[in-house]
PDB file of C-alpha atoms in Angstrom:
ATOM      1  CA  GLN A   1      -0.073  -0.086   0.023  1.00 93.00           C
ATOM      2  CA  VAL A   2       1.038   3.596  -0.433  1.00 95.00           C
ATOM      3  CA  GLN A   3       3.097   4.940   2.521  1.00 97.00           C
ATOM      4  CA  LEU A   4       4.442   8.503   2.802  1.00 98.00           C
ATOM      5  CA  VAL A   5       6.735   9.232   5.627  1.00 98.00           C
ATOM      6  CA  GLU A   6       7.723  12.798   6.530  1.00 98.00           C
ATOM      7  CA  SER A   7      10.852  13.841   8.407  1.00 97.00           C
ATOM      8  CA  GLY A   8      12.789  16.835   9.210  1.00 97.00           C
ATOM      9  CA  GLY A   9      10.565  18.887  11.326  1.00 96.00           C
ATOM     10  CA  GLY A  10      11.746  20.672  14.446  1.00 97.00           C
ATOM     11  CA  LEU A  11      12.204  23.951  16.205  1.00 98.00           C
ATOM     12  CA  VAL A  12      13.804  26.826  14.279  1.00 98.00           C
ATOM     13  CA  LYS A  13      14.258  30.522  15.026  1.00 98.00           C
ATOM     14  CA  PRO A  14      12.426  33.231  12.967  1.00 98.00           C
ATOM     15  CA  GLY A  15      14.320  33.966   9.822  1.00 97.00           C
ATOM     16  CA  GLY A  16      15.997  30.513   9.892  1.00 98.00           C
ATOM     17  CA  SER A  17      15.708  27.608   7.354  1.00 98.00           C
ATOM     18  CA  LEU A  18      14.590  24.079   7.526  1.00 98.00           C
ATOM     19  CA  ARG A  19      14.265  21.253   4.893  1.00 98.00           C
ATOM     20  CA  VAL A  20      11.500  18.615   5.432  1.00 98.00           C
ATOM     21  CA  SER A  21      11.527  15.367   3.468  1.00 98.00           C
ATOM     22  CA  CYS A  22       9.017  12.794   2.506  1.00 98.00           C
ATOM     23  CA  GLU A  23       9.869   9.275   1.484  1.00 98.00           C
ATOM     24  CA  ALA A  24       7.337   7.403  -0.626  1.00 98.00           C
ATOM     25  CA  SER A  25       6.707   3.723  -0.990  1.00 97.00           C
ATOM     26  CA  GLY A  26       4.133   1.458  -2.408  1.00 96.00           C
ATOM     27  CA  LEU A  27       3.665   3.556  -5.597  1.00 94.00           C
ATOM     28  CA  THR A  28       5.521   4.388  -8.805  1.00 96.00           C
ATOM     29  CA  PHE A  29       6.694   7.747  -7.468  1.00 96.00           C
ATOM     30  CA  SER A  30       7.809   9.129 -10.654  1.00 97.00           C
ATOM     31  CA  ASP A  31       4.303   8.894 -12.156  1.00 96.00           C
ATOM     32  CA  TYR A  32       2.686  11.239  -9.805  1.00 96.00           C
ATOM     33  CA  TYR A  33       2.444  14.861  -8.818  1.00 96.00           C
ATOM     34  CA  MET A  34       3.167  15.404  -5.238  1.00 97.00           C
ATOM     35  CA  SER A  35       2.173  18.181  -2.702  1.00 97.00           C
ATOM     36  CA  TRP A  36       2.925  19.662   0.637  1.00 97.00           C
ATOM     37  CA  ILE A  37      -0.193  20.778   2.838  1.00 97.00           C
ATOM     38  CA  ARG A  38       0.201  22.377   6.286  1.00 98.00           C
ATOM     39  CA  GLN A  39      -2.039  22.754   9.283  1.00 98.00           C
ATOM     40  CA  ALA A  40      -1.360  25.381  11.901  1.00 97.00           C
ATOM     41  CA  PRO A  41      -2.107  24.239  15.504  1.00 96.00           C
ATOM     42  CA  GLY A  42      -5.826  24.218  15.980  1.00 94.00           C
ATOM     43  CA  LYS A  43      -6.524  25.503  12.581  1.00 95.00           C
ATOM     44  CA  GLY A  44      -7.605  24.265   9.094  1.00 96.00           C
ATOM     45  CA  LEU A  45      -5.637  22.955   6.104  1.00 96.00           C
ATOM     46  CA  GLU A  46      -3.661  25.000   3.679  1.00 94.00           C
ATOM     47  CA  TRP A  47      -2.115  23.927   0.342  1.00 93.00           C
ATOM     48  CA  VAL A  48       1.481  25.068   0.399  1.00 95.00           C
ATOM     49  CA  SER A  49       2.864  23.750  -2.898  1.00 95.00           C
ATOM     50  CA  TYR A  50       2.882  21.026  -5.498  1.00 94.00           C
ATOM     51  CA  ILE A  51       5.172  19.565  -8.176  1.00 96.00           C
ATOM     52  CA  SER A  52       4.582  17.722 -11.348  1.00 96.00           C
ATOM     53  CA  SER A  53       5.774  14.154 -11.864  1.00 96.00           C
ATOM     54  CA  ASN A  54       9.043  15.312 -13.636  1.00 94.00           C
ATOM     55  CA  GLY A  55       9.440  18.513 -11.662  1.00 94.00           C
ATOM     56  CA  ASN A  56       8.663  20.856 -14.500  1.00 95.00           C
ATOM     57  CA  ILE A  57       5.434  22.410 -13.155  1.00 93.00           C
ATOM     58  CA  ILE A  58       5.388  23.856  -9.695  1.00 95.00           C
ATOM     59  CA  TYR A  59       2.970  26.045  -7.864  1.00 93.00           C
ATOM     60  CA  TYR A  60       3.106  27.809  -4.604  1.00 93.00           C
ATOM     61  CA  ALA A  61       0.616  29.364  -2.290  1.00 91.00           C
ATOM     62  CA  ASP A  62       1.028  33.149  -2.104  1.00 90.00           C
ATOM     63  CA  SER A  63       1.893  32.901   1.656  1.00 92.00           C
ATOM     64  CA  VAL A  64       5.085  30.960   0.956  1.00 95.00           C
ATOM     65  CA  LYS A  65       6.146  32.137  -2.625  1.00 94.00           C
ATOM     66  CA  GLY A  66       9.803  33.291  -2.741  1.00 96.00           C
ATOM     67  CA  ARG A  67      10.559  31.623   0.609  1.00 98.00           C
ATOM     68  CA  PHE A  68       9.879  27.966   0.184  1.00 98.00           C
ATOM     69  CA  THR A  69      11.192  25.652  -2.469  1.00 98.00           C
ATOM     70  CA  ILE A  70       9.639  22.246  -3.399  1.00 98.00           C
ATOM     71  CA  SER A  71      11.678  19.668  -5.227  1.00 98.00           C
ATOM     72  CA  ARG A  72      11.791  15.894  -5.763  1.00 98.00           C
ATOM     73  CA  ASP A  73      14.310  13.076  -6.392  1.00 97.00           C
ATOM     74  CA  ASN A  74      12.420  10.419  -8.360  1.00 97.00           C
ATOM     75  CA  ALA A  75      15.507   8.107  -8.012  1.00 97.00           C
ATOM     76  CA  LYS A  76      15.160   8.268  -4.283  1.00 97.00           C
ATOM     77  CA  ASN A  77      11.276   8.241  -4.165  1.00 98.00           C
ATOM     78  CA  SER A  78      11.573  11.443  -2.173  1.00 98.00           C
ATOM     79  CA  LEU A  79       9.916  14.924  -1.936  1.00 98.00           C
ATOM     80  CA  TYR A  80      11.473  17.851  -0.239  1.00 98.00           C
ATOM     81  CA  LEU A  81      10.371  21.246   1.029  1.00 98.00           C
ATOM     82  CA  GLN A  82      13.182  23.763   1.586  1.00 98.00           C
ATOM     83  CA  MET A  83      11.821  26.515   3.914  1.00 98.00           C
ATOM     84  CA  ASP A  84      13.795  29.779   4.251  1.00 98.00           C
ATOM     85  CA  SER A  85      13.069  33.053   6.016  1.00 98.00           C
ATOM     86  CA  LEU A  86      10.746  31.199   8.300  1.00 98.00           C
ATOM     87  CA  ARG A  87       8.178  33.145  10.313  1.00 98.00           C
ATOM     88  CA  ALA A  88       6.130  32.345  13.294  1.00 97.00           C
ATOM     89  CA  GLU A  89       3.063  31.991  11.184  1.00 97.00           C
ATOM     90  CA  ASP A  90       4.762  29.150   9.293  1.00 98.00           C
ATOM     91  CA  THR A  91       4.498  26.987  12.497  1.00 98.00           C
ATOM     92  CA  ALA A  92       2.403  23.901  11.563  1.00 98.00           C
ATOM     93  CA  VAL A  93       2.301  20.369  10.794  1.00 98.00           C
ATOM     94  CA  TYR A  94       3.562  19.782   7.335  1.00 98.00           C
ATOM     95  CA  TYR A  95       1.896  16.874   5.418  1.00 98.00           C
ATOM     96  CA  CYS A  96       3.194  15.223   2.190  1.00 98.00           C
ATOM     97  CA  ALA A  97       0.355  14.039  -0.082  1.00 97.00           C
ATOM     98  CA  ARG A  98       0.079  12.355  -3.487  1.00 97.00           C
ATOM     99  CA  PHE A  99      -1.642  14.777  -5.717  1.00 91.00           C
ATOM    100  CA  TYR A 100      -4.012  13.052  -8.330  1.00 89.00           C
ATOM    101  CA  MET A 101      -6.686  14.659 -10.364  1.00 84.00           C
ATOM    102  CA  THR A 102      -6.728  17.773  -8.135  1.00 86.00           C
ATOM    103  CA  THR A 103      -7.122  15.777  -4.928  1.00 92.00           C
ATOM    104  CA  ALA A 104      -4.676  14.737  -2.255  1.00 94.00           C
ATOM    105  CA  ASP A 105      -5.565  10.907  -2.200  1.00 94.00           C
ATOM    106  CA  TYR A 106      -2.828   9.705   0.116  1.00 96.00           C
ATOM    107  CA  TRP A 107      -1.262  11.539   3.142  1.00 97.00           C
ATOM    108  CA  GLY A 108       1.668  10.980   5.350  1.00 97.00           C
ATOM    109  CA  GLN A 109       1.474  11.370   9.078  1.00 97.00           C
ATOM    110  CA  GLY A 110       2.934  14.864   9.050  1.00 98.00           C
ATOM    111  CA  THR A 111       5.941  16.495  10.660  1.00 98.00           C
ATOM    112  CA  LEU A 112       5.829  19.474  13.053  1.00 98.00           C
ATOM    113  CA  VAL A 113       7.677  22.647  12.232  1.00 98.00           C
ATOM    114  CA  THR A 114       7.720  25.259  15.054  1.00 98.00           C
ATOM    115  CA  VAL A 115       9.215  28.691  14.355  1.00 98.00           C
ATOM    116  CA  SER A 116       9.837  30.464  17.651  1.00 97.00           C
ATOM    117  CA  SER A 117      12.684  32.324  19.341  1.00 96.00           C
TER     118      SER A 117
ATOM    119  CA  GLN B   1     -10.982  33.505   5.256  1.00 75.00           C
ATOM    120  CA  SER B   2     -11.292  30.730   2.637  1.00 84.00           C
ATOM    121  CA  VAL B   3     -13.046  31.097  -0.570  1.00 88.00           C
ATOM    122  CA  LEU B   4     -14.936  27.867   0.209  1.00 95.00           C
ATOM    123  CA  THR B   5     -17.260  28.369   3.219  1.00 97.00           C
ATOM    124  CA  GLN B   6     -18.206  25.651   5.540  1.00 97.00           C
ATOM    125  CA  PRO B   7     -20.136  25.839   8.794  1.00 97.00           C
ATOM    126  CA  PRO B   8     -17.720  25.817  11.738  1.00 96.00           C
ATOM    127  CA  SER B   9     -19.773  22.988  13.501  1.00 97.00           C
ATOM    128  CA  VAL B  10     -22.687  20.485  13.075  1.00 97.00           C
ATOM    129  CA  SER B  11     -23.928  17.971  15.351  1.00 96.00           C
ATOM    130  CA  GLY B  12     -26.210  15.007  15.379  1.00 96.00           C
ATOM    131  CA  ALA B  13     -27.438  12.044  17.532  1.00 96.00           C
ATOM    132  CA  PRO B  14     -26.279   8.391  16.689  1.00 96.00           C
ATOM    133  CA  GLY B  15     -28.357   7.127  13.791  1.00 96.00           C
ATOM    134  CA  GLN B  16     -29.405  10.428  12.419  1.00 97.00           C
ATOM    135  CA  ARG B  17     -28.384  12.092   9.201  1.00 97.00           C
ATOM    136  CA  VAL B  18     -26.292  15.250   8.936  1.00 98.00           C
ATOM    137  CA  THR B  19     -25.210  17.288   6.106  1.00 97.00           C
ATOM    138  CA  ILE B  20     -22.109  19.722   5.794  1.00 98.00           C
ATOM    139  CA  SER B  21     -22.283  22.344   3.073  1.00 97.00           C
ATOM    140  CA  CYS B  22     -19.383  23.900   1.126  1.00 97.00           C
ATOM    141  CA  THR B  23     -20.181  27.131  -0.640  1.00 97.00           C
ATOM    142  CA  GLY B  24     -18.049  28.543  -3.337  1.00 95.00           C
ATOM    143  CA  ASN B  25     -18.377  30.898  -6.313  1.00 94.00           C
ATOM    144  CA  SER B  26     -18.094  31.152 -10.100  1.00 92.00           C
ATOM    145  CA  SER B  27     -14.304  30.674  -9.895  1.00 92.00           C
ATOM    146  CA  ASN B  28     -14.350  27.265  -8.251  1.00 93.00           C
ATOM    147  CA  ILE B  29     -17.418  25.096  -7.649  1.00 94.00           C
ATOM    148  CA  GLY B  30     -19.722  27.169  -9.831  1.00 93.00           C
ATOM    149  CA  ALA B  31     -17.157  26.793 -12.664  1.00 92.00           C
ATOM    150  CA  GLY B  32     -17.478  23.125 -12.649  1.00 91.00           C
ATOM    151  CA  TYR B  33     -14.238  22.116 -10.870  1.00 92.00           C
ATOM    152  CA  ASP B  34     -14.419  18.996  -8.834  1.00 93.00           C
ATOM    153  CA  VAL B  35     -15.076  19.064  -5.086  1.00 96.00           C
ATOM    154  CA  HIS B  36     -13.364  16.549  -2.706  1.00 97.00           C
ATOM    155  CA  TRP B  37     -13.921  15.871   1.017  1.00 98.00           C
ATOM    156  CA  TYR B  38     -11.501  14.800   3.657  1.00 98.00           C
ATOM    157  CA  GLN B  39     -12.129  13.464   7.215  1.00 98.00           C
ATOM    158  CA  GLN B  40      -9.623  14.220  10.060  1.00 98.00           C
ATOM    159  CA  LEU B  41     -10.108  12.186  13.116  1.00 97.00           C
ATOM    160  CA  PRO B  42      -8.578  13.659  16.323  1.00 94.00           C
ATOM    161  CA  GLY B  43      -4.843  13.560  16.381  1.00 93.00           C
ATOM    162  CA  THR B  44      -4.504  11.980  12.864  1.00 96.00           C
ATOM    163  CA  ALA B  45      -3.771  13.072   9.378  1.00 97.00           C
ATOM    164  CA  PRO B  46      -6.597  13.876   6.970  1.00 97.00           C
ATOM    165  CA  LYS B  47      -8.001  11.020   4.839  1.00 97.00           C
ATOM    166  CA  LEU B  48      -9.664  11.292   1.449  1.00 97.00           C
ATOM    167  CA  LEU B  49     -13.422  10.662   2.020  1.00 97.00           C
ATOM    168  CA  ILE B  50     -15.173  11.574  -1.221  1.00 97.00           C
ATOM    169  CA  TYR B  51     -13.691  12.644  -4.515  1.00 95.00           C
ATOM    170  CA  ARG B  52     -15.142  14.388  -7.636  1.00 93.00           C
ATOM    171  CA  TYR B  53     -18.273  15.354  -5.702  1.00 89.00           C
ATOM    172  CA  SER B  54     -19.665  11.906  -5.031  1.00 92.00           C
ATOM    173  CA  SER B  55     -17.117   9.088  -5.420  1.00 94.00           C
ATOM    174  CA  ARG B  56     -15.903   7.078  -2.541  1.00 95.00           C
ATOM    175  CA  PRO B  57     -12.409   5.637  -2.234  1.00 93.00           C
ATOM    176  CA  SER B  58     -12.248   1.862  -1.492  1.00 93.00           C
ATOM    177  CA  GLY B  59     -13.085   1.278   2.086  1.00 93.00           C
ATOM    178  CA  VAL B  60     -15.209   4.394   2.829  1.00 96.00           C
ATOM    179  CA  PRO B  61     -18.670   3.229   3.948  1.00 95.00           C
ATOM    180  CA  ASP B  62     -21.697   4.177   1.772  1.00 95.00           C
ATOM    181  CA  ARG B  63     -22.939   6.093   4.684  1.00 97.00           C
ATOM    182  CA  PHE B  64     -20.938   8.900   3.339  1.00 97.00           C
ATOM    183  CA  SER B  65     -22.107  10.551   0.143  1.00 97.00           C
ATOM    184  CA  GLY B  66     -21.467  13.894  -1.749  1.00 96.00           C
ATOM    185  CA  SER B  67     -23.512  16.081  -4.056  1.00 94.00           C
ATOM    186  CA  LYS B  68     -23.306  19.347  -5.906  1.00 93.00           C
ATOM    187  CA  SER B  69     -25.788  22.090  -6.752  1.00 91.00           C
ATOM    188  CA  GLY B  70     -24.834  25.336  -8.557  1.00 93.00           C
ATOM    189  CA  THR B  71     -22.006  27.029  -6.534  1.00 95.00           C
ATOM    190  CA  SER B  72     -22.270  24.652  -3.433  1.00 96.00           C
ATOM    191  CA  ALA B  73     -21.426  21.150  -2.495  1.00 97.00           C
ATOM    192  CA  SER B  74     -22.536  19.030   0.334  1.00 97.00           C
ATOM    193  CA  LEU B  75     -21.395  15.952   2.469  1.00 98.00           C
ATOM    194  CA  ALA B  76     -24.077  13.772   3.909  1.00 98.00           C
ATOM    195  CA  ILE B  77     -23.537  11.177   6.611  1.00 97.00           C
ATOM    196  CA  THR B  78     -26.369   8.811   7.381  1.00 97.00           C
ATOM    197  CA  GLY B  79     -26.613   6.346  10.269  1.00 96.00           C
ATOM    198  CA  LEU B  80     -24.322   8.642  12.228  1.00 97.00           C
ATOM    199  CA  GLN B  81     -21.896   6.758  14.481  1.00 97.00           C
ATOM    200  CA  ALA B  82     -19.639   7.961  17.384  1.00 96.00           C
ATOM    201  CA  GLU B  83     -16.436   7.173  15.345  1.00 96.00           C
ATOM    202  CA  ASP B  84     -17.630   9.754  12.681  1.00 97.00           C
ATOM    203  CA  GLU B  85     -16.825  12.628  15.087  1.00 97.00           C
ATOM    204  CA  ALA B  86     -14.088  14.450  13.306  1.00 97.00           C
ATOM    205  CA  ASN B  87     -13.213  17.433  11.276  1.00 98.00           C
ATOM    206  CA  TYR B  88     -14.446  17.559   7.704  1.00 98.00           C
ATOM    207  CA  TYR B  89     -12.866  19.760   5.018  1.00 98.00           C
ATOM    208  CA  CYS B  90     -13.946  20.355   1.450  1.00 97.00           C
ATOM    209  CA  GLN B  91     -11.478  21.082  -1.303  1.00 96.00           C
ATOM    210  CA  SER B  92     -11.503  22.373  -4.887  1.00 95.00           C
ATOM    211  CA  TYR B  93      -9.653  24.119  -7.682  1.00 92.00           C
ATOM    212  CA  ASP B  94     -10.075  27.986  -7.971  1.00 90.00           C
ATOM    213  CA  SER B  95      -9.034  29.630 -11.228  1.00 88.00           C
ATOM    214  CA  SER B  96      -8.588  32.925  -9.552  1.00 87.00           C
ATOM    215  CA  LEU B  97      -5.916  31.732  -6.950  1.00 79.00           C
ATOM    216  CA  SER B  98      -2.245  31.313  -7.363  1.00 70.00           C
ATOM    217  CA  GLY B  99      -1.653  27.589  -7.203  1.00 70.00           C
ATOM    218  CA  HIS B 100      -5.315  27.269  -7.752  1.00 80.00           C
ATOM    219  CA  LEU B 101      -6.058  24.805  -4.902  1.00 88.00           C
ATOM    220  CA  VAL B 102      -8.177  25.672  -1.890  1.00 92.00           C
ATOM    221  CA  PHE B 103      -9.562  24.090   1.217  1.00 95.00           C
ATOM    222  CA  GLY B 104     -12.601  25.076   3.049  1.00 97.00           C
ATOM    223  CA  GLY B 105     -12.312  26.194   6.692  1.00 96.00           C
ATOM    224  CA  GLY B 106     -13.388  22.828   8.088  1.00 97.00           C
ATOM    225  CA  THR B 107     -16.411  21.640  10.043  1.00 98.00           C
ATOM    226  CA  LYS B 108     -16.269  19.964  13.342  1.00 98.00           C
ATOM    227  CA  LEU B 109     -18.860  17.252  13.615  1.00 97.00           C
ATOM    228  CA  THR B 110     -20.030  16.285  17.050  1.00 97.00           C
ATOM    229  CA  VAL B 111     -21.955  13.044  17.637  1.00 96.00           C
ATOM    230  CA  LEU B 112     -24.198  13.854  20.731  1.00 93.00           C
TER     231      LEU B 112
END
């Protein structure tokens, strides 16, 4: 079955950087768009970014554009989110999800990113 | 404030039927873009519940159903059970937004 496992979350100071990763198994990773979705504590879901199967098409939410970079390594079945210039409002659980026909059909368990001094 | 509006909360007794609405506009639901629904049980990751308005992934009980009318979509849950208590989110594509993808604000379902 499809499994998505995020890692790399943690505590970082405002203005700092962090890279979170997602390792996929149980699917032909290179066939699918992938996405990052986040959820601030006690809040709803927010789509952060998604990337096409070969990495040529990338979208970002306005809230992270210019600060976050999504990438993937199909040889390693891995998805990444490089987060720079982090702000307190970026504090959230970051979920990796398979993106298929405009929906997130499989989700990881999430990794918590806390931005605080 | 999301462009997809959901009621913050709904409630129902076991065995009852509840519905959750998701109201959009002419840039998203009204333009014919698909609506999907997710269930998030307490302390867990969201799970796809309904896709393309009314289709259920394998393993989702037929107590859950979805529909669309005009610029709105709805999720209906019949035969309410205690384990249905969760947050529910609608999601669609919006042609006016950067990145185009949007979630509703979420609805907390309480089983009385």
